[in-house]
mmCIF file of C-alpha atoms in Angstrom:
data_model
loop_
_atom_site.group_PDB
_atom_site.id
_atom_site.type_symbol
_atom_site.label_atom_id
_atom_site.label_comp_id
_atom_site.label_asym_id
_atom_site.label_seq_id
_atom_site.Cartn_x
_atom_site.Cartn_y
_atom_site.Cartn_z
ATOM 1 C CA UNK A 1424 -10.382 -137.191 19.347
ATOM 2 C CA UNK A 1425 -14.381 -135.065 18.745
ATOM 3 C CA UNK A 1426 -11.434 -131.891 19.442
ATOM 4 C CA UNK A 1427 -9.060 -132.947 16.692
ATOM 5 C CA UNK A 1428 -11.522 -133.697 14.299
ATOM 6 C CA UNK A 1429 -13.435 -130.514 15.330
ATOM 7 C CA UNK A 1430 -10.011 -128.172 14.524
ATOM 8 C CA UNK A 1431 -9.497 -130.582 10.934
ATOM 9 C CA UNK A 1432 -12.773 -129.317 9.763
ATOM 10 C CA UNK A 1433 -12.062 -126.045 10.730
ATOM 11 C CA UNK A 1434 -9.113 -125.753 8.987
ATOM 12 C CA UNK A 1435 -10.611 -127.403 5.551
ATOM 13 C CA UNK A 1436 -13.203 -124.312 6.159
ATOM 14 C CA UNK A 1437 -10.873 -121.985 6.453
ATOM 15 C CA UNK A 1438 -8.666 -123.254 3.113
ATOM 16 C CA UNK A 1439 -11.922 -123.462 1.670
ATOM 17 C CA UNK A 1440 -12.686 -119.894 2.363
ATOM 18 C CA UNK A 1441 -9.232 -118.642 1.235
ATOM 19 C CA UNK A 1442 -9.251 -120.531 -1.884
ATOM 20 C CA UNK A 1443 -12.787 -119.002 -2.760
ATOM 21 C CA UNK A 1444 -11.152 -115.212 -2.093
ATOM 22 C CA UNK A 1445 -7.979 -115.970 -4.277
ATOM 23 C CA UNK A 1446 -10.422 -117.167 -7.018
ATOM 24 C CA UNK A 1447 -12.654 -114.166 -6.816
ATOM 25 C CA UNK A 1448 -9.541 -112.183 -6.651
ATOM 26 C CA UNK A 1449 -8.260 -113.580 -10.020
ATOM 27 C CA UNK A 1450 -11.181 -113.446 -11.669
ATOM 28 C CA UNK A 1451 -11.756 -109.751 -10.727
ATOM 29 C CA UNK A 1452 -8.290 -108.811 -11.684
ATOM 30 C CA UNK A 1453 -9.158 -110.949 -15.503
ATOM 31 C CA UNK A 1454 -12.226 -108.920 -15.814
ATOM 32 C CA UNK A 1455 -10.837 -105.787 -14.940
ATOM 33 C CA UNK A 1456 -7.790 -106.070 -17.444
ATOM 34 C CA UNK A 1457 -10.128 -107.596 -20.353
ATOM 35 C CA UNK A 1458 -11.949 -104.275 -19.102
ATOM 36 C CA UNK A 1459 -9.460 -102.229 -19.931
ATOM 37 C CA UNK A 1460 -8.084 -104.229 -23.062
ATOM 38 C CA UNK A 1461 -11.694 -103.428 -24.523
ATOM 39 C CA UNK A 1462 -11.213 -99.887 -23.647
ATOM 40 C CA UNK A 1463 -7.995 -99.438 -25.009
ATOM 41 C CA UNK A 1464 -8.965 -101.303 -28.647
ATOM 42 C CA UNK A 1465 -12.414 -98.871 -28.822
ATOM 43 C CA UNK A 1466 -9.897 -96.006 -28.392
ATOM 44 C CA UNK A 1467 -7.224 -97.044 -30.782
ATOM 45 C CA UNK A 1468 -10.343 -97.649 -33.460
ATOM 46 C CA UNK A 1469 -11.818 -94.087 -32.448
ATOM 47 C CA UNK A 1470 -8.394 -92.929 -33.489
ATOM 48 C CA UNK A 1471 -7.863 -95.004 -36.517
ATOM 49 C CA UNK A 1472 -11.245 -93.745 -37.600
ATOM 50 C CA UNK A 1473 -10.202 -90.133 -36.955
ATOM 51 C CA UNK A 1474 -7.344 -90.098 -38.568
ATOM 52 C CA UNK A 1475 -8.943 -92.086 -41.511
ATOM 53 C CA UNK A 1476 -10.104 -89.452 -44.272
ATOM 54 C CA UNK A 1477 -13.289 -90.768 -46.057
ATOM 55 C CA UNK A 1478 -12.125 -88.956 -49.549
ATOM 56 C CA UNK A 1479 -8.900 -90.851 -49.072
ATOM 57 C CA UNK A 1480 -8.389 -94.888 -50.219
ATOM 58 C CA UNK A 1481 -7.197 -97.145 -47.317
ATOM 59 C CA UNK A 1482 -3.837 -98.924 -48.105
ATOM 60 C CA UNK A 1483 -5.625 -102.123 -48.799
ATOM 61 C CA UNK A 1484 -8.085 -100.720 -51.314
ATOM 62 C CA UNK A 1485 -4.904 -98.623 -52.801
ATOM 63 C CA UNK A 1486 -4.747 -98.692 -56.610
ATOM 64 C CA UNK A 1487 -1.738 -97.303 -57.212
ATOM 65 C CA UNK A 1488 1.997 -98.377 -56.040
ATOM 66 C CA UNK A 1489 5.636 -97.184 -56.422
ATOM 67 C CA UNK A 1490 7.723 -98.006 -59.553
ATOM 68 C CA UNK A 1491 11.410 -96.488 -58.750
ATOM 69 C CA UNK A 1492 14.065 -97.978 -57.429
ATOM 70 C CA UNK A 1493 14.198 -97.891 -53.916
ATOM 71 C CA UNK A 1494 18.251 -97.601 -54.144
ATOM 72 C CA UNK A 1495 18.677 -94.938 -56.203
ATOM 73 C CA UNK A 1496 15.587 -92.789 -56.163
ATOM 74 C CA UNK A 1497 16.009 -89.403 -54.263
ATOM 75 C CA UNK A 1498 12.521 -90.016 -52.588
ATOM 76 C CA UNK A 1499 11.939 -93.651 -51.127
ATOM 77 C CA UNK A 1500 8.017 -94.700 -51.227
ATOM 78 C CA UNK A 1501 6.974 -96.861 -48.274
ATOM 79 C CA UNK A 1502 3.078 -95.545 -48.734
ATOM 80 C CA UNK A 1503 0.826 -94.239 -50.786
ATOM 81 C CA UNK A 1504 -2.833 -93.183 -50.492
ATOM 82 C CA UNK A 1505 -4.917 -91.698 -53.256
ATOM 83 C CA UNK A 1506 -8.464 -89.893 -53.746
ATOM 84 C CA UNK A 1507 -11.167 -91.753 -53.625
ATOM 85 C CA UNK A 1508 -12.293 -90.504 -56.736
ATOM 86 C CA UNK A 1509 -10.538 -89.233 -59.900
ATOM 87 C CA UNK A 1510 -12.584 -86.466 -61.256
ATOM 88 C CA UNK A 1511 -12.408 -84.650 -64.582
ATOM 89 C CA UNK A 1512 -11.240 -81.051 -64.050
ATOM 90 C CA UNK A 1513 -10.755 -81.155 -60.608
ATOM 91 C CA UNK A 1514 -7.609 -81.987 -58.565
ATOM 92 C CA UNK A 1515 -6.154 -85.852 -58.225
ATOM 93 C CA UNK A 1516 -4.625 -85.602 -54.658
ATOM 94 C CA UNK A 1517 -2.257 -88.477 -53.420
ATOM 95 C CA UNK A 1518 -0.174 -88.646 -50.324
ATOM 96 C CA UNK A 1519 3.032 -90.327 -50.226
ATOM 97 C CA UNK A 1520 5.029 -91.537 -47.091
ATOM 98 C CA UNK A 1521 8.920 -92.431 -47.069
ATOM 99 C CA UNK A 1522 12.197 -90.884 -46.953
ATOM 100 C CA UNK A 1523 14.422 -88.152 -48.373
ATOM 101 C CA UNK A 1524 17.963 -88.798 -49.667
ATOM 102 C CA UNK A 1525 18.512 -84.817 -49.470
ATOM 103 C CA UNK A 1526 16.949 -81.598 -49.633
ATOM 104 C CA UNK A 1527 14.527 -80.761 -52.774
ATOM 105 C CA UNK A 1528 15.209 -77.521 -54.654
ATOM 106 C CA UNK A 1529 12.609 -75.302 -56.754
ATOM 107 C CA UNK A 1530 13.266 -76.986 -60.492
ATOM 108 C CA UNK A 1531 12.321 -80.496 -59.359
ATOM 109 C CA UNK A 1532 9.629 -81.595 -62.325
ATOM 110 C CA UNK A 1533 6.706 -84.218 -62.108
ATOM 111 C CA UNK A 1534 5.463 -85.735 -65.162
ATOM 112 C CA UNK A 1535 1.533 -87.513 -65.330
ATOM 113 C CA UNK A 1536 1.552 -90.254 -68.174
ATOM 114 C CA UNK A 1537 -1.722 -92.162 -68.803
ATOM 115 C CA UNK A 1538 -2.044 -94.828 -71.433
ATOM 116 C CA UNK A 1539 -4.538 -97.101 -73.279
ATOM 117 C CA UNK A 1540 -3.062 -100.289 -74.436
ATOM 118 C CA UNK A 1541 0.143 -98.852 -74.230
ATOM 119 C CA UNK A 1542 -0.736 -95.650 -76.353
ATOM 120 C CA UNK A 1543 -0.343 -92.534 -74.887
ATOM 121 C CA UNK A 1544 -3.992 -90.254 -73.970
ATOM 122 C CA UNK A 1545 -2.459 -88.048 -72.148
ATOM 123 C CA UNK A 1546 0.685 -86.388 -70.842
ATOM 124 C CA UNK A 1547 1.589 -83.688 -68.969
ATOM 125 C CA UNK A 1548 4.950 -81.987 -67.138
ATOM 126 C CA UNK A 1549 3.997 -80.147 -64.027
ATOM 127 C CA UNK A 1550 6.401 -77.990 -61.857
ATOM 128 C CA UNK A 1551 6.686 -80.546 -58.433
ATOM 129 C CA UNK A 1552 6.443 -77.310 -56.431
ATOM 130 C CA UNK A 1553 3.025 -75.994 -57.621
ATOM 131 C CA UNK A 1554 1.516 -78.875 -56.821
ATOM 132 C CA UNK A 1555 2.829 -79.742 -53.618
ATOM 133 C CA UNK A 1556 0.560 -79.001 -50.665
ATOM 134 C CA UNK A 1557 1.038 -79.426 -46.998
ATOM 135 C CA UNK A 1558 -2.225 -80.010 -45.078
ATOM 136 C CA UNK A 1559 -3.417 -76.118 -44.515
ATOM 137 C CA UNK A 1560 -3.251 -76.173 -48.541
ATOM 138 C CA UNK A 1561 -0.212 -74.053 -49.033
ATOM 139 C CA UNK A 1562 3.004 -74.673 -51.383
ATOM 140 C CA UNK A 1563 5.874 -75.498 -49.695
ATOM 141 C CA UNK A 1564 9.113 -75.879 -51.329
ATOM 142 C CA UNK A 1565 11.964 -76.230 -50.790
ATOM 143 C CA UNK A 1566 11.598 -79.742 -49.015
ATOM 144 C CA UNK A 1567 13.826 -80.583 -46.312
ATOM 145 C CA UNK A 1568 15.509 -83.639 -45.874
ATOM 146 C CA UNK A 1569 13.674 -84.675 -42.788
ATOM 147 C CA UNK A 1570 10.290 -84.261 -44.737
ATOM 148 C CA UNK A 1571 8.943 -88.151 -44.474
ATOM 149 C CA UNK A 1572 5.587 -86.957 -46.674
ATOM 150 C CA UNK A 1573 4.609 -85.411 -49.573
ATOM 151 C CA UNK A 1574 0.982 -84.066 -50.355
ATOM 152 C CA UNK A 1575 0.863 -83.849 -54.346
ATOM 153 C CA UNK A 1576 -2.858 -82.470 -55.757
ATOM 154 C CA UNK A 1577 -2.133 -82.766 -59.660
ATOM 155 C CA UNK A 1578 -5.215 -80.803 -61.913
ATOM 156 C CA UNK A 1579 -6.570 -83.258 -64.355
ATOM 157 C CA UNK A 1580 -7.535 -81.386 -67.478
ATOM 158 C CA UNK A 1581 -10.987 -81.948 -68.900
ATOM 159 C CA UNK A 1582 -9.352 -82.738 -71.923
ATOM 160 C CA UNK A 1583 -8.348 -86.352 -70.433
ATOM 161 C CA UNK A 1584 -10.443 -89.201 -71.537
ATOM 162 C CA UNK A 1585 -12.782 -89.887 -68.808
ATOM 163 C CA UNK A 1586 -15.113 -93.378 -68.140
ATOM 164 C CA UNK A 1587 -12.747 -95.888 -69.193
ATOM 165 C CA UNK A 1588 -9.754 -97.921 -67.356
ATOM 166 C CA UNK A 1589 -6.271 -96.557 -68.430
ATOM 167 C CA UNK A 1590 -2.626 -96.723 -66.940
ATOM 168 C CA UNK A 1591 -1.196 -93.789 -64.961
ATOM 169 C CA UNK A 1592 2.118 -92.741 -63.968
ATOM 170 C CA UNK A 1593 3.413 -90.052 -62.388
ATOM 171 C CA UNK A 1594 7.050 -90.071 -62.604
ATOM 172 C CA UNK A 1595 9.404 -86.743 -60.741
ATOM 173 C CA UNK A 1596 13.031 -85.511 -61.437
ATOM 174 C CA UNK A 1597 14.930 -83.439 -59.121
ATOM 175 C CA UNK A 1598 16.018 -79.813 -60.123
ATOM 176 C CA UNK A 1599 19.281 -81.553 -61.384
ATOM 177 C CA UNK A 1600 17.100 -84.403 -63.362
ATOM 178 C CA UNK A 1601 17.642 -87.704 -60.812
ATOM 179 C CA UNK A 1602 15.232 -90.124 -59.869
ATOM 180 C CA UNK A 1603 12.861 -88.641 -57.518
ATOM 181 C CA UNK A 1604 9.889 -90.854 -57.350
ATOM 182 C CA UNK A 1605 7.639 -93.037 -59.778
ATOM 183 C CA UNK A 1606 3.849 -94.452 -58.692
ATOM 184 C CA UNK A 1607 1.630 -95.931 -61.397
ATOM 185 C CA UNK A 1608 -1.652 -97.761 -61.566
ATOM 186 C CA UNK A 1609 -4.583 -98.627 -63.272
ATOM 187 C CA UNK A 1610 -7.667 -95.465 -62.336
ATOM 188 C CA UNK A 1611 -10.496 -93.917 -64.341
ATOM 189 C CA UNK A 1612 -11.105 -90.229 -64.796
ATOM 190 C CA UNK A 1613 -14.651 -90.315 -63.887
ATOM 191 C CA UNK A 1614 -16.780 -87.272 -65.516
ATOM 192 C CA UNK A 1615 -19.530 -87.790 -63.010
ATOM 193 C CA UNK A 1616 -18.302 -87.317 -59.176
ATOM 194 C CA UNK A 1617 -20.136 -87.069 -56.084
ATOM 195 C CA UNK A 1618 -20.992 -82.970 -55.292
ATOM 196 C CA UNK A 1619 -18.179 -82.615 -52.315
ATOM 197 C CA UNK A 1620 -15.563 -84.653 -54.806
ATOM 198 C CA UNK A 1621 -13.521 -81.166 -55.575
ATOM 199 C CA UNK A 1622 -13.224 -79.852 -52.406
ATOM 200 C CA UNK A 1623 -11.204 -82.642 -51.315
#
């Protein structure tokens, strides 16, 4: 009888012991993939912040958005990112992200529109082009159909009323006048920029 009860606690040690190993062994393995969960979100947000440019606006803070029609425009907008700021004689740079219906020949036009209470300030045609940049700064055009982004820095003449809220559109035509693209929004030319606000 002292034997069998001698082996019973023996064997509750032994369970004991095992279940204390498999619950070390569980919580090690938690820790170690909440390790590595932590380490994988600080390196997608190194990344994210990387690829973020500072001169750029973030799509939430985005003030300007598409106004074509997805179905029949030659260029369909799914993004858009603009400068930061919009300064008075120096280049307005956006970025748009979507997809090509078919290649884009020299010709294709790009018209900026900006209004006050529905009066025209100012207005502009600009050959699309000229002012389409690819990320080392030079034109490239013809675009390919397999181009997904466009880089367009547009001028903005002095001339343009600066320091007050007004409408802008910027509306493009193919060489053979269809629908290319059309983004508007409310900006302000500002006259007074931060020093680095050109070379963006």
């Amino acid at each position: 009888m002292k034997f069998q009860s001698t082996v019973v606690a023996i064997a509750c040690v032994v369970v004991g012991l095992t279940a204390l190993a498999d619950g070390a062994t569980i919580k090690h393995r938690d820790e170690s993939k909440n390790k590595n969960n932590n380490i994988k979100n600080k390196d997608k947000d190194k990344k994210d912040d990387r690829n973020h440019n500072p001169y750029m606006l973030s799509a939430a803070e985005e003030r300007f958005s598409s106004c074509g029609n997805p179905n029949s425009d030659f260029f369909k907008v799914d993004s858009i990112s603009s400068n930061r700021h919009l300064c008075s004689g120096c280049k307005a740079c956006i970025d748009i992200g979507g997809s090509l219906k078919g290649r884009i020949e020299k010709g294709a036009q790009v018209r900026l529109k900006i209004t006050k209470f529905f009066l025209p300030v100012y207005e502009k045609t600009f050959d699309l082009c000229s002012i389409l940049e690819d990320t080392e700064g030079d034109v490239r055009c013809p675009i390919e159909a397999s181009n997904n982004h466009l880089h367009a820095c547009i001028p903005l003449d002095t001339s343009i009323p600066t320091n007050i809220a007004a409408s802008s559109t910027l509306s493009a035509v193919t060489a053979n006048y269809e629908p290319l693209f059309c983004i508007t929004g409310n900006a302000m030319i500002e006259s007074n920029c931060p020093s680095d606000a050109c070379d963006q």
